Coordinates of C-alpha atoms in Angstrom, one line a residue:
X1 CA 108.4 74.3 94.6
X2 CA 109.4 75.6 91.2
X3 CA 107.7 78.8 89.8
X4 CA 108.1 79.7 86.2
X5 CA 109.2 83.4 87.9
X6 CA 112.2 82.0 89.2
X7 CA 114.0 82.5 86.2
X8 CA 112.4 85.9 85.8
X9 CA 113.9 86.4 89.2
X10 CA 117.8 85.3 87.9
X11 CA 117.6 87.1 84.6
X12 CA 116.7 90.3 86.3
X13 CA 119.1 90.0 89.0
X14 CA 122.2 90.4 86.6
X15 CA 120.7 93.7 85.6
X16 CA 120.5 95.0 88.9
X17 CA 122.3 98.5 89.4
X18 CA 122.8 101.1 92.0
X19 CA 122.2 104.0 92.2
X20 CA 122.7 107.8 94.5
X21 CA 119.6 109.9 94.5
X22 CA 120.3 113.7 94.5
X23 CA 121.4 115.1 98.0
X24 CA 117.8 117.1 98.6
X25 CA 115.9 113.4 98.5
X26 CA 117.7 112.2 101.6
X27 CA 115.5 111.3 104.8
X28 CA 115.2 114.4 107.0
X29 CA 115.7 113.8 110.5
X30 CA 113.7 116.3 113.1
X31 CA 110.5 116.6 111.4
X32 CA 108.1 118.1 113.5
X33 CA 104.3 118.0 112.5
X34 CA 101.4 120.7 113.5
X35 CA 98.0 120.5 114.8
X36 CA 95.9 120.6 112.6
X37 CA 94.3 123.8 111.2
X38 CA 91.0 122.7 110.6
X39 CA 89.5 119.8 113.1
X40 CA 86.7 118.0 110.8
X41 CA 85.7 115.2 114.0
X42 CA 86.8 115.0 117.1
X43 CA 87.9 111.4 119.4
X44 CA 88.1 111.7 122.8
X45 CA 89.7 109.2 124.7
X46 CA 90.6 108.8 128.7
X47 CA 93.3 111.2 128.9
X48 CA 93.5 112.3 125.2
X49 CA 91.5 114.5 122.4
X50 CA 92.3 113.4 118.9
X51 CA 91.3 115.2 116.1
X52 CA 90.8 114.6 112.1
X53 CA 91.5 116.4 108.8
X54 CA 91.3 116.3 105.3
X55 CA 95.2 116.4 103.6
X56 CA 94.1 115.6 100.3
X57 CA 91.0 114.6 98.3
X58 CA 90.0 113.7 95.0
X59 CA 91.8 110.6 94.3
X60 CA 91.5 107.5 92.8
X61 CA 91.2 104.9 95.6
X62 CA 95.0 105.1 97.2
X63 CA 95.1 101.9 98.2
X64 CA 98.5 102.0 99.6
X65 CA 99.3 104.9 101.7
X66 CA 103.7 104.7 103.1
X67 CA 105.4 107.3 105.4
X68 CA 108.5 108.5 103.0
X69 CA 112.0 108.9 103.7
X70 CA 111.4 112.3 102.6
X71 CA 108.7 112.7 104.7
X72 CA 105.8 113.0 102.5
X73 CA 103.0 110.5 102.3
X74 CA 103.6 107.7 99.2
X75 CA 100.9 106.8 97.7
X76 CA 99.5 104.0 95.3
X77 CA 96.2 104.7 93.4
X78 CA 94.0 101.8 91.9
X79 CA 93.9 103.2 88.8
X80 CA 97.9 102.7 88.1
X81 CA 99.1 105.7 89.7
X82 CA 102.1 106.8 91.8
X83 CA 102.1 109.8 94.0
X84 CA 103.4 111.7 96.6
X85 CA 101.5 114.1 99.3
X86 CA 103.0 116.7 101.8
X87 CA 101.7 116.1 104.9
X88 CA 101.0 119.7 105.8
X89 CA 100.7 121.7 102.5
X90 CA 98.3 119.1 100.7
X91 CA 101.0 119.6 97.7
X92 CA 101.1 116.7 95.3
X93 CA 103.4 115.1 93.1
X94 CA 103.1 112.2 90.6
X95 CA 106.2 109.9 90.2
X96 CA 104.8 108.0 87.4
X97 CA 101.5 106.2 86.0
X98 CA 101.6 102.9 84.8
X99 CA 99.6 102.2 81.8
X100 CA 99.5 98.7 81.6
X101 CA 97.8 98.4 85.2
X102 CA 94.0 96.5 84.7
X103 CA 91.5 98.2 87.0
X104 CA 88.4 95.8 87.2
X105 CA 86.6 95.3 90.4
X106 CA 89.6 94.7 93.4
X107 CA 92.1 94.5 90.4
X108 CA 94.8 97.3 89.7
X109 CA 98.0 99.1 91.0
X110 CA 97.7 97.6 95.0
X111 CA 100.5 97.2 97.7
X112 CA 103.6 99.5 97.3
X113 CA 106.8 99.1 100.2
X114 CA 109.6 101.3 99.9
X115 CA 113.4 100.2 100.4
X116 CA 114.6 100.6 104.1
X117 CA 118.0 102.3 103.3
X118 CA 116.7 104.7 100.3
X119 CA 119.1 106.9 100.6
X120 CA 122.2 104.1 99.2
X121 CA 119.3 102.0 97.1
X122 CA 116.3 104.5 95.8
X123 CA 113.9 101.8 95.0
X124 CA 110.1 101.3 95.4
X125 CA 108.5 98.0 95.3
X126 CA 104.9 97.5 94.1
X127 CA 102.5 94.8 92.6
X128 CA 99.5 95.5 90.2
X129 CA 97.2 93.2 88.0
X130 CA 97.3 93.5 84.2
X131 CA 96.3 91.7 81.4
X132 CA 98.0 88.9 79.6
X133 CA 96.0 87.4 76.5
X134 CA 92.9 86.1 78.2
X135 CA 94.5 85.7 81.7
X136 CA 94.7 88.2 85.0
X137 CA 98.3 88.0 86.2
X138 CA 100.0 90.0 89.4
X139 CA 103.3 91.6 88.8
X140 CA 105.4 92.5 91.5
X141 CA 108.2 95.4 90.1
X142 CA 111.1 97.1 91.4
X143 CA 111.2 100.7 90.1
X144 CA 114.0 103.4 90.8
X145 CA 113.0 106.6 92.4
X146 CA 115.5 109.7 90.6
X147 CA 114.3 113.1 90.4
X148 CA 111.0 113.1 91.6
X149 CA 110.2 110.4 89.1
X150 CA 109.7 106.6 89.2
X151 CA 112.3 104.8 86.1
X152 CA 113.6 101.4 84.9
X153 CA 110.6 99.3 86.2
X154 CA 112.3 95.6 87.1
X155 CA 110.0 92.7 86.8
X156 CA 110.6 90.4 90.1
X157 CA 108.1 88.5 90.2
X158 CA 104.5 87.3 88.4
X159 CA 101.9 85.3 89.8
X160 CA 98.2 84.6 88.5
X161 CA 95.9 87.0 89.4
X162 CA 91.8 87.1 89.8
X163 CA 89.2 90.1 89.8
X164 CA 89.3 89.5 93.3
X165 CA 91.1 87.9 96.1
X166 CA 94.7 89.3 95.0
X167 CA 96.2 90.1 98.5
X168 CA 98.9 92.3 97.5
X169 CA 100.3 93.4 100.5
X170 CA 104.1 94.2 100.2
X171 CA 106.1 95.3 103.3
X172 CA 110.0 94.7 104.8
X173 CA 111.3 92.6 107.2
X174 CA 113.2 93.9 109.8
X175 CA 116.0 91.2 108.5
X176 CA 115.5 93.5 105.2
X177 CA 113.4 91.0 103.4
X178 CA 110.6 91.7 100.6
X179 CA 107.4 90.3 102.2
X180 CA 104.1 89.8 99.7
X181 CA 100.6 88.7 101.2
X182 CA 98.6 87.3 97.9
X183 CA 95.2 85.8 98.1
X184 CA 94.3 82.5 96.5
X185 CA 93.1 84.3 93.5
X186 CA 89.2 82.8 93.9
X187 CA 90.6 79.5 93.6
X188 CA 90.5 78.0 96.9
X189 CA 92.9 74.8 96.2
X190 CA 95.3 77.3 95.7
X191 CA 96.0 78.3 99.4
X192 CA 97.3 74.7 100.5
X193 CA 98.9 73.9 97.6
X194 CA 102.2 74.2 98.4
X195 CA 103.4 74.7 95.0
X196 CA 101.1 77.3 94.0
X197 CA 102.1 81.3 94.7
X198 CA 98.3 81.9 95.6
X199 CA 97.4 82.2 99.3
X200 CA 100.4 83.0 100.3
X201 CA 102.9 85.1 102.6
X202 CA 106.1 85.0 100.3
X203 CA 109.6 85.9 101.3
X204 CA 112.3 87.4 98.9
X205 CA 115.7 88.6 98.9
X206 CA 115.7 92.7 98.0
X207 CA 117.1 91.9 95.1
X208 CA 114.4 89.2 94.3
X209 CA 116.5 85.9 94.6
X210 CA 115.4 83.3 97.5
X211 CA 116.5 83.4 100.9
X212 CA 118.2 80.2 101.9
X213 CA 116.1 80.2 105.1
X214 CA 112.9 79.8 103.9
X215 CA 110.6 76.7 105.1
X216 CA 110.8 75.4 101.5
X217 CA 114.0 75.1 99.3
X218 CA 114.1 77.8 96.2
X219 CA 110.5 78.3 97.0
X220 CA 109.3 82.0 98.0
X221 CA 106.8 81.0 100.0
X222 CA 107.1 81.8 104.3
X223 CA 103.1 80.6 105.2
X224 CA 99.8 79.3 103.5
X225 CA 96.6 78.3 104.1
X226 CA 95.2 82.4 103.2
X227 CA 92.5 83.1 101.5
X228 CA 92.6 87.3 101.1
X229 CA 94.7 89.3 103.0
X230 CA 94.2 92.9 103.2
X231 CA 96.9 94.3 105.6
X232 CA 100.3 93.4 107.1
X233 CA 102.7 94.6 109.4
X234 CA 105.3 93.9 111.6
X235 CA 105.4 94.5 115.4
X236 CA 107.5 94.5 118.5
X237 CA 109.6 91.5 118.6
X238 CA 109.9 90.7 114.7
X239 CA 106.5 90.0 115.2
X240 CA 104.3 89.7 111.6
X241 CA 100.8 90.5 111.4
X242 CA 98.4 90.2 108.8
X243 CA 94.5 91.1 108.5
X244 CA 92.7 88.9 106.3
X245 CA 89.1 88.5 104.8
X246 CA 86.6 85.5 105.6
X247 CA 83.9 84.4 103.4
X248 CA 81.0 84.5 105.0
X249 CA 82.5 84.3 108.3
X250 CA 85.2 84.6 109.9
X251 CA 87.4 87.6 109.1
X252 CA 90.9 87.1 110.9
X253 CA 94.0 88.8 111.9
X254 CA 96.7 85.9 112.3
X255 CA 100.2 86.5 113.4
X256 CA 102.3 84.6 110.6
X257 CA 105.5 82.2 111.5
X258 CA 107.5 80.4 109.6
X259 CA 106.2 77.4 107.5
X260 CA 102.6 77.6 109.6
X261 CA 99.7 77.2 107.7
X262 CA 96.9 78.8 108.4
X263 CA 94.0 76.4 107.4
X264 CA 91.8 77.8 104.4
X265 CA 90.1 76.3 102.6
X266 CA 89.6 73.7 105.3
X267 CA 89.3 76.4 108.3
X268 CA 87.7 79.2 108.8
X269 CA 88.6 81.3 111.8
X270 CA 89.6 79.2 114.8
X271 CA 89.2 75.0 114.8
X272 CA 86.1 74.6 116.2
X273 CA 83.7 72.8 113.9
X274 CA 83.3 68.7 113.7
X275 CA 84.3 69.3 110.0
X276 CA 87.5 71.7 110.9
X277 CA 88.7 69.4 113.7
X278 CA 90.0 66.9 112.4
X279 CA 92.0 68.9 109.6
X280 CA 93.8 70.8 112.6
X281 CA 94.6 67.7 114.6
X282 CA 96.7 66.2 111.2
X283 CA 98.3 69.6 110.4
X284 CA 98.8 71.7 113.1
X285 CA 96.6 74.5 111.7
X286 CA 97.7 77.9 113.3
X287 CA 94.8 79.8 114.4
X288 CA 93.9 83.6 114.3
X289 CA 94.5 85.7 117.4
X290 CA 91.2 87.2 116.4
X291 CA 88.3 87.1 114.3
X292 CA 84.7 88.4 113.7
X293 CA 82.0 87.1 112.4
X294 CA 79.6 89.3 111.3
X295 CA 82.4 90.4 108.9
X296 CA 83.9 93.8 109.3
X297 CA 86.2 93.0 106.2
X298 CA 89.5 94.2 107.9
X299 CA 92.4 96.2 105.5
X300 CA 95.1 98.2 106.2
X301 CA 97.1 97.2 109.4
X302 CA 99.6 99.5 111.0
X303 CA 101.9 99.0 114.8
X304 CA 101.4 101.9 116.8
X305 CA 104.7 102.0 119.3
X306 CA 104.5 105.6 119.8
X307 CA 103.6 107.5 122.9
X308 CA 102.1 110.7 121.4
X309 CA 98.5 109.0 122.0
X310 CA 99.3 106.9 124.8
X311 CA 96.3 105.1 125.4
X312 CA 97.0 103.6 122.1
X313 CA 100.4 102.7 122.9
X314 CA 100.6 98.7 122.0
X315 CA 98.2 98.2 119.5
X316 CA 97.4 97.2 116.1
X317 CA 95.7 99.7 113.9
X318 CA 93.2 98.2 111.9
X319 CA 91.1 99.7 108.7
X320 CA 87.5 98.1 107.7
X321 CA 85.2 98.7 104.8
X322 CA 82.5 97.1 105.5
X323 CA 82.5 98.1 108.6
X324 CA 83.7 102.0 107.2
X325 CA 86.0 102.1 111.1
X326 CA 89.1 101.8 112.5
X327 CA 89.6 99.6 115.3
X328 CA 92.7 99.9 118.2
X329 CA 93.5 96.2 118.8
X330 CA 95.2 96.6 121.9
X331 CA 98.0 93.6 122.2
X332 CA 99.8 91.8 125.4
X333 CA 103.2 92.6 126.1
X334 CA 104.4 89.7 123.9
X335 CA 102.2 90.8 120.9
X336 CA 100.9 87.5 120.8
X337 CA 97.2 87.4 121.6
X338 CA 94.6 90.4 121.3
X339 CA 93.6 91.6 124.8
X340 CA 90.7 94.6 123.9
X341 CA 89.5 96.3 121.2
X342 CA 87.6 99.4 120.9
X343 CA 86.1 101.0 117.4
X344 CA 86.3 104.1 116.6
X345 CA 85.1 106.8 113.2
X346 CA 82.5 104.6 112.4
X347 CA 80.6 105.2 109.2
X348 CA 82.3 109.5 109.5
X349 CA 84.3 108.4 106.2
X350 CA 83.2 105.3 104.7
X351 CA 85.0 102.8 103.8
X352 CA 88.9 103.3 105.0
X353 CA 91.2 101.4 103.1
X354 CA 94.8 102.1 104.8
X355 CA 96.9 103.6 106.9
X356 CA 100.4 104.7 108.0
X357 CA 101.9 106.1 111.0
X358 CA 104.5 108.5 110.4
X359 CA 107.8 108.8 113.4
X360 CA 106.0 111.5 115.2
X361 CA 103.2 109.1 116.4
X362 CA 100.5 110.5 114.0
X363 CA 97.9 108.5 112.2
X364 CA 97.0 109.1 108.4
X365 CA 94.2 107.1 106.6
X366 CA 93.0 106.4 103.1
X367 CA 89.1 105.8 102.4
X368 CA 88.3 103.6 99.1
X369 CA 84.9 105.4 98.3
X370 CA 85.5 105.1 94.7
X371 CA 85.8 101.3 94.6
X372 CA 84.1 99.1 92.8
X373 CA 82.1 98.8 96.3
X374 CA 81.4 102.2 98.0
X375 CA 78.8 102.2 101.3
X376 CA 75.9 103.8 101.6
X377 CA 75.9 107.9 100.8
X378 CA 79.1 107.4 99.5
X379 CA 81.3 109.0 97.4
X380 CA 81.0 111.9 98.4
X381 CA 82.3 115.2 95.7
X382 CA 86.2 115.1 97.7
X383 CA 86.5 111.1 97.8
X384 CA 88.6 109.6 97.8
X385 CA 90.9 111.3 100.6
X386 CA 93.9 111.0 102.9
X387 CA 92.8 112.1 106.5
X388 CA 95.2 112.9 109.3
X389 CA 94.5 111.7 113.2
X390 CA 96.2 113.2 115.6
X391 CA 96.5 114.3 119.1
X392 CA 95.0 118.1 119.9
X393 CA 96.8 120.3 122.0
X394 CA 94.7 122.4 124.4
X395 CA 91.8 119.7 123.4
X396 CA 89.8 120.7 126.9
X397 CA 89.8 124.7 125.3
X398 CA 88.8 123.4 121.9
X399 CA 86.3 121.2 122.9
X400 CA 84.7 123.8 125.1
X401 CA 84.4 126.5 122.1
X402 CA 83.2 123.9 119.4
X403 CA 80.9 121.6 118.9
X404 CA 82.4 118.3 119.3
X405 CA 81.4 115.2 117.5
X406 CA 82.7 112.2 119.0
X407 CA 84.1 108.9 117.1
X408 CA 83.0 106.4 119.8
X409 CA 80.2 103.2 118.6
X410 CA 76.7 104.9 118.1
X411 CA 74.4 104.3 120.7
X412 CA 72.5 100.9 119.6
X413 CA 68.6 102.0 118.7
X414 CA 65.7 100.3 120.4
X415 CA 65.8 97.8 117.7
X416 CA 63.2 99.5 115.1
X417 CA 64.6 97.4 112.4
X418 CA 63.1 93.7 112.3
X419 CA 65.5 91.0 113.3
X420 CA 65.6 90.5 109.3
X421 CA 67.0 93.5 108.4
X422 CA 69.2 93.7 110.9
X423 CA 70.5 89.8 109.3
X424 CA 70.7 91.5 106.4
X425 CA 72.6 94.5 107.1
X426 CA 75.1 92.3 109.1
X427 CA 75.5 89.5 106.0
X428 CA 74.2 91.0 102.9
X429 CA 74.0 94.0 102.1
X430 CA 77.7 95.2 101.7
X431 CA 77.4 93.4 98.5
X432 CA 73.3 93.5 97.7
X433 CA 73.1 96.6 99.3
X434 CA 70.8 98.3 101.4
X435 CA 67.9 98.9 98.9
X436 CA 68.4 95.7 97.2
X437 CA 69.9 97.2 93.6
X438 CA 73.2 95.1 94.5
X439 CA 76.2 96.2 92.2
X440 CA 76.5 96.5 88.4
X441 CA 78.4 94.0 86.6
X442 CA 79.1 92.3 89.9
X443 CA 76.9 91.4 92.6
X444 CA 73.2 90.9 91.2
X445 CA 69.7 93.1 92.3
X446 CA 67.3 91.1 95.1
X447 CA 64.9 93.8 94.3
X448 CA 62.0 91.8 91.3
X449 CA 64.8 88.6 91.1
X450 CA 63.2 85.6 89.7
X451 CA 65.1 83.9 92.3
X452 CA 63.8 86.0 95.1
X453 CA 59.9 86.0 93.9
X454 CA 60.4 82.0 92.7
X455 CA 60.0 79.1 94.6
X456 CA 61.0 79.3 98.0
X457 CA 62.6 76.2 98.2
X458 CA 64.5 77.4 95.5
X459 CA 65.7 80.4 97.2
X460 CA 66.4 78.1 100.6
X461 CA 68.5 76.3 98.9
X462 CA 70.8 79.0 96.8
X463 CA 70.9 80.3 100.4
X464 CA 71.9 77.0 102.3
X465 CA 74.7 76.3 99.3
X466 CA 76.0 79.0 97.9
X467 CA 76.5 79.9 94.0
X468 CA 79.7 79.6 92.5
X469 CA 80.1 80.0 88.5
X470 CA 77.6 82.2 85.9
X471 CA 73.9 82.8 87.3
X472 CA 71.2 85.0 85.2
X473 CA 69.2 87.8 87.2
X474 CA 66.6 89.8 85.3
X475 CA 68.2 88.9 82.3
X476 CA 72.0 89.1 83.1
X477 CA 74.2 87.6 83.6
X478 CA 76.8 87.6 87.1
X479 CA 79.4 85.7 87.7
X480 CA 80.9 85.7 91.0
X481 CA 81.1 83.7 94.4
X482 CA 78.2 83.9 97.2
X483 CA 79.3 82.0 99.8
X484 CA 77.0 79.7 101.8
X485 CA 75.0 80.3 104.9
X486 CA 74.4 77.5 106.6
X487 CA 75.9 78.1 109.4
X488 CA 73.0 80.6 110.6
X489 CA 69.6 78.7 112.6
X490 CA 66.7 77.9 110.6
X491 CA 64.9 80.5 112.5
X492 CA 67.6 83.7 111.5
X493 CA 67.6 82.4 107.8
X494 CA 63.3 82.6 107.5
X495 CA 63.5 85.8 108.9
X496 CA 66.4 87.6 106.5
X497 CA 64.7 85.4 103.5
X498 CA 61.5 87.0 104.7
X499 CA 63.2 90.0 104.7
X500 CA 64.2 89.9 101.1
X501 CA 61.3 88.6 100.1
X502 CA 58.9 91.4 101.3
X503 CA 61.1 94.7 101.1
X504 CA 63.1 96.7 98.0
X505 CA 59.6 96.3 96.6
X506 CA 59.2 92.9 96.7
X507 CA 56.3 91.4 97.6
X508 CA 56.0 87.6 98.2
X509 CA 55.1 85.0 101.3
X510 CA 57.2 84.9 104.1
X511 CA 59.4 81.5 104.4
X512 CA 59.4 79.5 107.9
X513 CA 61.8 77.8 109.9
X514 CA 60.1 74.8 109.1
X515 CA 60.5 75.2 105.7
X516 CA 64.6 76.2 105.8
X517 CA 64.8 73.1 108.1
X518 CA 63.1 71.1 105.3
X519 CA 65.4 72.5 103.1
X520 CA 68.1 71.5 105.2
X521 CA 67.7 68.2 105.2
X522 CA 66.6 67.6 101.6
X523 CA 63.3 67.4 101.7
X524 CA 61.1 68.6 99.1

């Protein structure tokens, strides 16, 4: 593989310079955190209490949050900025803004990893979309951290980029290697096209050259076959994980090796369809150790080694939005297969977006309320935020003088909702929404779409298929991807369709299973 960045790559090398940061910015060493002062919601677990609070609020989305080797929390925001955020104090700094960073939809200043000796080499790796004539393109850029300010951005890399499915996760090896999850950029080809960048886990030297090791010679890329990954991070062992999101179905969190391929556009979750079969028998296809489907769209991914909250000892730390949790993905000794999981915060702060886990063993979180996205209810006046988890001393005292709110899995309700709203909620209305409006400029309204009220067969068949490209909705005009489902029964798709078609106002016949079986087999 040849990318035009390669030679990006070489010129910018010979520029390359060091550099000592002042003697205050060096790692410190015995940092010990406090409870919390405030405790906003409490998690119980067998033998521990955890509690949350609020560290800071009011910002823009951070969509990468980084435990510093000052020991503050690094932050990206999606808007272009970069800050920093005493754990403790709240007190924030800005290191720089970057003006040239495109916010539109999932697009804008994304996945930030900071150098593992910064003390010697002061440098900050980060990737964000911006504009070049008429095309998106992703730009990953060294800058250098000198008093309390970001300087001498260095261009590494650039790939193309999309309004969506960018990836742009950047983290480093414990070999000391620049790792960058990208997405296949809405063009699914992409992803096993060996010579593309898209849908990738690529692998670079620190200082942006090659490694010689990699599966393919002069070619930054480590794995394929991804379609959108949303977190990464390594484990015990040297062990690389990455969450990812689905289509439809399907959501994954793989554990990468080298030159494996991980199947999309051909695969989706594990092989186990007559059309995936086949693919997986001719190329090996490496399959995810988990996956959901309904989707929970999975983000940030952290290792928690620590035994400050023991029962958590083991696991992967994962962030949703659709979903608006965490889940503890609790891993065998190897790290090699996922042997629980358990869910925890659900819907308390929307959609969470990352996380980090700082040497002491406690948990900090980012929600993404203010994306081009947000849940139900949300924002809220203080989005977005970064919230502290951590274990509470004297929990059994606290708990017995307060009013405790646990973060376990509501109870499931007798079912009041029809079995079509509840298709809905689980399929649709993360984009559509949950009265129908969908989202401007990107996903379009169910609620009085011509589409909706037409022809039913019409609607079946948008529905069995999928859209792909422009499409007009009370006048205006969307262009982005709805993925098929045909993979639910004709009986679950009459009853969502029915669903749309007789709620947000709406108020047309209900469709059968006969007539989505009809539809199914391409009869009129």
């Amino acid at each position: 593989m040849r990318l035009a960045a390669i030679g990006v790559i070489a010129a910018s090398v010979s520029v390359l310079v060091s550099y000592q940061p002042p003697k205050e910015y060096s790692p410190v060493k015995h940092y010990v955190p406090q409870d919390p002062v405030a405790v906003e919601h409490y998690i119980p677990l067998d033998s521990s209490v955890l509690g949350t609070n609020t560290v800071a609020s009011g910002l823009d989305v951070p969509w990468e949050i980084t435990w510093g080797p000052d020991n503050w929390i690094w932050y990206t925001e999606q808007g272009g900025r970069i800050s920093k955020v005493h754990p403790e104090t709240g007190e924030k700094r800005v290191l720089i803004t970057i003006p040239e960073v495109l916010r539109k939809r999932s697009t804008g200043l994304l996945g930030m990893a900071l150098h593992p000796d910064f003390e010697r080499s002061p440098y900050v790796y980060v990737d964000y979309t911006y504009q070049k004539g008429a095309e998106i393109r992703t730009r990953l850029v060294r800058y250098t951290y000198r008093n309390e300010v970001l300087l001498d951005p260095l261009v590494i890399l650039e790939i193309p980029g999309n309004t969506g499915h960018n990836g742009s996760r950047l983290t480093i090896s414990p070999d000391r290697k620049l790792i960058f999850a990208t997405g296949d950029a809405a063009i699914y080809p992409n992803a096993q096209n060996q010579q593309s960048p898209n849908g990738k886990i690529l692998r670079l030297n620190l200082d942006g050259t090659i490694p010689a090791d990699n599966p393919i010679k002069g070619s930054p890329v480590w794995s394929w076959g991804h379609r959108n990954p949303q977190g990464m991070t390594y484990g015990r062992n040297g062990n690389l994980y990455i969450s990812e999101h689905g289509d439809a179905i399907e959501d994954e969190i793989n554990l990468i090796g080298k030159g494996l391929n991980y199947g999309w556009p051909r695969v989706e979750g594990y092989c186990d369809t007559p059309g995936e079969e086949p693919f997986c028998d001719s190329i090996a296809v490496e399959e995810p150790l988990k996956a959901w489907t309904p989707t929970i769209a999975p983000a940030g991914l952290d290792f928690y080694g620590s035994t400050r909250i023991p029962e958590w000892k083991n696991t992967l730390i994962l962030t949703t939005l659709k979903d608006c949790s965490i889940r503890i993905l609790k891993l065998n000794r190897a790290g090699t297969a996922v042997i629980d999981e358990k869910v925890f915060l659900k819907g308390v702060y929307g959609r969470i977006r990352d996380i980090c886990v700082s040497p002491e063993g406690d948990i900090y979180l980012s929600t993404s309320n203010r994306d081009w996205n947000p849940a139900k209810g949300f924002p809220k006046p203080d989005d977005d935020l970064i919230i502290k988890v951590t274990k509470i001393k004297d929990a059994g005292k606290l708990l017995a003088s307060q009013s405790a709110r646990t973060g376990n899995i509501p109870a499931t309700s007798t079912n009041a909702e029809s079995a079509g709203a509840a298709i809905y909620t689980q399929y649709c209305a993360s984009c559509h929404k949950a009265d129908g409006q969908g989202v401007a400029e990107s996903f379009p309204p169910l609620k009085g779409a011509e589409q909706v009220l037409g022809p039913k067969r019409e609607l079946i068949r948008i529905v069995l298929k999928g859209l792909s490209g422009p499409v007009k909705v009370k006048g205006v005009e969307y262009d982005q991807h709805m993925p098929a489902f045909a993979f639910l029964k004709d009986q679950e798709l009459a009853e969502v369709l029915t669903y749309i078609r007789m709620s947000f106002g709406n108020q047309a016949s209900p469709v059968t299973a006969a007539e989505v079986a009809a539809a199914r087999k391409g009869n009129p």
